[in-house]
Amino acid sequence: MQAREKLSAHLRSRIIELSELKREGRKVIGYLPGGYMPEELVYACEAVPVPVGLFRGGEHEPVLVAGAYLPRWIDTFCRAQIGYKVLKEEPLYDLIDLLVVPITDNNVRAIADCWNFYTDVEVLRYGVPHAKTENGFRYYLEGLHLLKQKLEKLTGTKITDSRLKDAIRLCNEERRLFQEISLMRKAKCPPLTGREFVELNHASFLIDKGAMVEILRSLCSELSQQESSRPRQPRILLTGSTLALGDYKVYDLVENTGGAIVVAEEFAEGMRHFSAEVSLDGDLMEALADCYFRRRIPPAWFRPARERLDYLIRLSREFDVDGVIWYQLMYRDSYDIESFYFPRILKEETGLSMLKIASDYDASELGPFRTRIETFIQIIRKN
Amino acid sequence: MSYEELFRMCGFEANEIEKEKPRIEKALAKLELGPRDIESALDTIPKNFDISLKGVRSVLRIWLEELLNLMLAKEEGKKLIYGTAPGFPCELLEAIRVAAPERVYCANPELLLGTVLDALFGKQDELVEVGERSGLAPGFAHCSVGEAKVGGVVKKFIPPPDLAICMGIFCDQTPETEEMISEVYGFPEPVYVDNCLDLNWDEWDKIPLRKIKYLAGQMRKALDKAQEVIGVPITDEHIQKARVNLFQTLNGVMSVYKLLENDPPPISVGDIMPIVYLYFNPVAGRDKVDAACRLICEEGMERIAQGYGVVPKGAPRVLFTWLPNVDNSVVHIAEKAGLVIIMQVVLWPIEAQKKPKTVQGPLLRIAENYLRNPYICGYLPINMQWIREASRYYNADGVFWYWMYNCRVQAALNPIALRKWVTEELGLPILILEGDFHSTHEYSGEAARTRIETFAEVVKARKAARERDSLSCKPGKSSQLT
C-alpha cells in the first residue's frame, strides 16, 4: 500500500530530519505521551514535539538497566524510559531541549525526578488533577498556561491565537482521520489489523504532522476500497495503562497465534486519543483544556472510575466485541485494583468475559501469555 | 488468660476495667480476640515496648480506648467518619471532631487496627492476607495498609462509616482502594482530597499559590460533605481549634523526641512510635495524649538524671525516615547494634517550613504547611534538604533510609538517587533498607539484621575515626546519567 510505504520512509528518515531541524535552531520538546500535553502549543511556537517515553517499550533490558537508577517498585514502562536513556540506543532521547511531564501519578513523577537528578535537561512539570471538577479543570488550565509561557520563553516565539488555531486545525484533522479509520474496524472484516492501527497511531507521534495527515488521507481512501471475504474472527477489546511503541506482543499473540483480531483499544498512555476535537471558538487555551482534560476518557487513576469503565462497556457494544483483554504493567496499582471488580461489571452488563495479563516486559512471559490468550480466544469462540 | 491483665498492663485501673467491661467484651468479640490472643499480647507487649514507663502504658491505653470507641461508635449512636492512613491532613478529622464531639467519632481505621492488632496482638498479617484475597492481589506490591483495610472491611472489623474522606494528597493507591471498597463492599462513596505532586525542582522553597488554593479547596469540599453528614457547620473557628490542638500534640511529641538528643537517650524510639501515630489519628480528647507526652518526658528526665540509656554513651546518631506502626524490630535491632535513631523526616521542619506562611485563612495555611513538608509533598530535593539540614543540626553520623517497598510515594522518592547524593554530597554513610511498615508478611526486622548491624559497625568506625582525626564531610559532584 502506497500510504504505508510513505509512512515507513518517513519513519526511517525522521531522526535525521529532527537532527537537521535542531541544527537549524528549532527546539525539540520531549514529553511523556499520556495525552495531557497538547502538541498544538508546541507547533504554535514552531518547536517540534517528540514523545520521550513513547519511542520504545516492551523490552526487558532497559527495565533491568534502570534498576541502578530507581527502585524496581515503579511501573515497568516508567522504569524502561530511564533504561532507554541509560542505554543510549535511542538518539531521540538525546535531542530534546526541554522535557514536559504532565504529572498524573507517582510513577510518572519518578521519571521526571530521574531526568532532573541524572541529566542536565530542563524538566517542566504541571499537574493533572484526578477528578474532572471545575477546580480540577482550572488547575489543569493553569498548568497549560505555565507550559505556554515556558515554550514562548524557550523558543522566543509568541504563541498567538492565529498560530494556535492553525496548529489546532492540523491536529483536529489528524484526529478526525484517525476516528474515520477507527470506525472502519467496526466492520465484520476490518480492513486493518489491530497491530497495524496501533503502529499507525504510534507513528503519528514521531513524524511530521503535515506528512502524517496526508498519509492518513491516502490510507483512508485505500482502506475504504478494500474488500475482504474473511470469515468473522473473534473480536477483542484491548485495554490497559500503557502501550509503548514496540510493545506488540499481545497483538501478535492475539492476531497471529490466536486467530482473533483486536478491533478496539483503550490505553491511558502511549496511544493518541482522537475521539474529541479541540474547539476553535472562544478562549483557545480553555478549549485545549476542555479537550485534553474534560472530554478525554480518563485513566484509571481518576475518580470516579465508572466513567472509564462505562466507556469500555460502550466500546465493547459499539465494536461488537467478543471478549476483553486487560493488559496492565506491573506496579500500576490503579489498573490492578480496577481489574478486580471490572470483570463482574462487564459480565453483568454485556455477558462478556475478560482476561487479565500483567507484564514486566520480560521475555519469559511470552509462553504463559500465549497459553492464556489462546485459551481465552477458544473460550470466547465457543461462546 | 483474662483480658483484665492485658488492660492493666496497658495502664487501666481495676475499677476502670470493671466499668468498661461490657464495652471491652463486645469489642473483643467483634475483633475475634480470644484467650490465646490475649496470652500472645501479654507476651508480645513487653517485648515491643518498655512498659516499665507509665507514660508508655498510658499511650497504649489510649490506643485501646480508641479501638473500643471505633468498634462501638455506631451502636452508641455516633456518626462514624473515616479518614485514611497515614492521616494527612490531620486537621480535617480533628476539625470535624471539634465541631461535634458528642455526635461524631472520627478515626483512620486501618491505622488504629494496625497499631493495636499488630503491635499488641501480632494479628495484622491475617487482615493483610484477607485483603490479598479480596481485591489487592499479592505480587503487585500493593500498599499493605490498604490490604489490611480491605481485610478489615471483609472481616467486618471496620464498621461501615457514614462518611469516608479519602486523603489522596500524595498517594495514588489509597483513593483507588477506597473506591474499590465502595464499589465492591458497599461502603459509601468517599469524598476525595486530591493533590498534584507537580512541584518543579526550583519551586520547593516557594510553593505556588495555585497549589495552595487547590489543596485548600479540596479540604473545604471534604468538610462541606462532613457538615451535611453530621448536621453541624464546620467553621474556620473549628479548623483553627483543630490546628491548635494538633500543634499542642506535636509539641508534646517533639518534646519526647528531644529526649533522644541526650547522650545516651533514655528511651527507645520504638516506644515513641505509638505516640507519633496518635498525632496522625484522631483521639477523643487530645489532652490525654498531651498528658502522656508529659509523663514520658518526666520519666525520661528521671532516667537521664540516673545516667540510664538504651544505647551506650557516645553512640552514633542516624537520621531516619518513618517509624513503622507494626513490628518495631528494625529500630530495636538498630538500637541494640548501638545506633541512636535521632529523628524522622515527617516531623522535623526544614528552614523553608519555618518561614512565615504566605497566605491567610486556616485552610490555606494548613495546605501551605503540608505542601512544604518534605515527606508529604514527596519531593526528592526537599528530602535532600531535610537530610542536609537535620544532619547538620543533630551532627548526624549517618542516614538510615528505611522505606516501604509497596508505597509508590516512597519508591518515587528514589532511595537509589538519595543514596548517591548523600554519599557524594554529604559524605555520610547511608543504609537504604526496603521494608514494610504495616505488615511482616514480606519483610521483617530479623531478615535485615545482618545489614543493620553491619551498617552500625560502619557508622561507629567512621564516628571513631572522625573523633580521632577531626574529619568533616566533603562535598562532591553529582553523577550524570551516562
PDB file of N, CA, C and O in Angstrom, chain A residues 117, chain B residues 420-427 474-480:
ATOM      1  N   PHE A 117      17.441  14.616  38.195  1.00  0.00           N
ATOM      2  CA  PHE A 117      18.584  14.251  39.031  1.00  0.00           C
ATOM      3  C   PHE A 117      19.794  13.821  38.208  1.00  0.00           C
ATOM      4  O   PHE A 117      20.933  14.184  38.516  1.00  0.00           O
TER       5      PHE A 117
ATOM      6  N   LYS B 420      23.052   7.984  46.399  1.00  0.00           N
ATOM      7  CA  LYS B 420      24.145   8.587  45.630  1.00  0.00           C
ATOM      8  C   LYS B 420      24.411  10.002  46.135  1.00  0.00           C
ATOM      9  O   LYS B 420      25.550  10.395  46.356  1.00  0.00           O
ATOM     10  N   TRP B 421      23.355  10.765  46.340  1.00  0.00           N
ATOM     11  CA  TRP B 421      23.517  12.158  46.752  1.00  0.00           C
ATOM     12  C   TRP B 421      24.134  12.260  48.148  1.00  0.00           C
ATOM     13  O   TRP B 421      25.053  13.049  48.372  1.00  0.00           O
ATOM     14  N   VAL B 422      23.614  11.459  49.086  1.00  0.00           N
ATOM     15  CA  VAL B 422      24.114  11.523  50.459  1.00  0.00           C
ATOM     16  C   VAL B 422      25.591  11.138  50.500  1.00  0.00           C
ATOM     17  O   VAL B 422      26.409  11.775  51.168  1.00  0.00           O
ATOM     18  N   THR B 423      25.931  10.097  49.752  1.00  0.00           N
ATOM     19  CA  THR B 423      27.317   9.626  49.749  1.00  0.00           C
ATOM     20  C   THR B 423      28.241  10.651  49.121  1.00  0.00           C
ATOM     21  O   THR B 423      29.301  10.973  49.668  1.00  0.00           O
ATOM     22  N   GLU B 424      27.843  11.186  47.965  1.00  0.00           N
ATOM     23  CA  GLU B 424      28.745  12.069  47.221  1.00  0.00           C
ATOM     24  C   GLU B 424      28.737  13.493  47.747  1.00  0.00           C
ATOM     25  O   GLU B 424      29.767  14.142  47.794  1.00  0.00           O
ATOM     26  N   GLU B 425      27.561  13.992  48.115  1.00  0.00           N
ATOM     27  CA  GLU B 425      27.471  15.389  48.521  1.00  0.00           C
ATOM     28  C   GLU B 425      27.770  15.592  50.002  1.00  0.00           C
ATOM     29  O   GLU B 425      28.363  16.584  50.387  1.00  0.00           O
ATOM     30  N   LEU B 426      27.314  14.661  50.840  1.00  0.00           N
ATOM     31  CA  LEU B 426      27.486  14.846  52.276  1.00  0.00           C
ATOM     32  C   LEU B 426      28.578  13.965  52.862  1.00  0.00           C
ATOM     33  O   LEU B 426      29.038  14.208  53.980  1.00  0.00           O
ATOM     34  N   GLY B 427      28.964  12.942  52.123  1.00  0.00           N
ATOM     35  CA  GLY B 427      30.000  12.048  52.642  1.00  0.00           C
ATOM     36  C   GLY B 427      29.560  11.242  53.844  1.00  0.00           C
ATOM     37  O   GLY B 427      30.388  10.760  54.627  1.00  0.00           O
ATOM     38  N   LYS B 474      32.914  16.126  53.155  1.00  0.00           N
ATOM     39  CA  LYS B 474      33.399  16.888  51.995  1.00  0.00           C
ATOM     40  C   LYS B 474      32.354  16.843  50.900  1.00  0.00           C
ATOM     41  O   LYS B 474      31.810  15.798  50.575  1.00  0.00           O
ATOM     42  N   PRO B 475      32.032  17.993  50.303  1.00  0.00           N
ATOM     43  CA  PRO B 475      31.069  17.957  49.191  1.00  0.00           C
ATOM     44  C   PRO B 475      31.684  17.298  47.980  1.00  0.00           C
ATOM     45  O   PRO B 475      32.902  17.329  47.793  1.00  0.00           O
ATOM     46  N   GLY B 476      30.862  16.676  47.169  1.00  0.00           N
ATOM     47  CA  GLY B 476      31.343  16.061  45.928  1.00  0.00           C
ATOM     48  C   GLY B 476      30.481  16.539  44.789  1.00  0.00           C
ATOM     49  O   GLY B 476      29.649  17.415  44.961  1.00  0.00           O
ATOM     50  N   LYS B 477      30.620  15.977  43.599  1.00  0.00           N
ATOM     51  CA  LYS B 477      29.757  16.368  42.482  1.00  0.00           C
ATOM     52  C   LYS B 477      28.761  15.251  42.215  1.00  0.00           C
ATOM     53  O   LYS B 477      29.037  14.089  42.421  1.00  0.00           O
ATOM     54  N   SER B 478      27.604  15.655  41.730  1.00  0.00           N
ATOM     55  CA  SER B 478      26.595  14.651  41.389  1.00  0.00           C
ATOM     56  C   SER B 478      27.023  13.929  40.133  1.00  0.00           C
ATOM     57  O   SER B 478      27.623  14.530  39.246  1.00  0.00           O
ATOM     58  N   SER B 479      26.676  12.664  40.049  1.00  0.00           N
ATOM     59  CA  SER B 479      26.988  11.917  38.830  1.00  0.00           C
ATOM     60  C   SER B 479      25.964  12.216  37.759  1.00  0.00           C
ATOM     61  O   SER B 479      24.818  12.478  38.049  1.00  0.00           O
ATOM     62  N   GLN B 480      26.357  12.168  36.537  1.00  0.00           N
ATOM     63  CA  GLN B 480      25.460  12.329  35.412  1.00  0.00           C
ATOM     64  C   GLN B 480      24.996  10.963  34.948  1.00  0.00           C
ATOM     65  O   GLN B 480      25.676   9.973  35.156  1.00  0.00           O
TER      66      GLN B 480
END
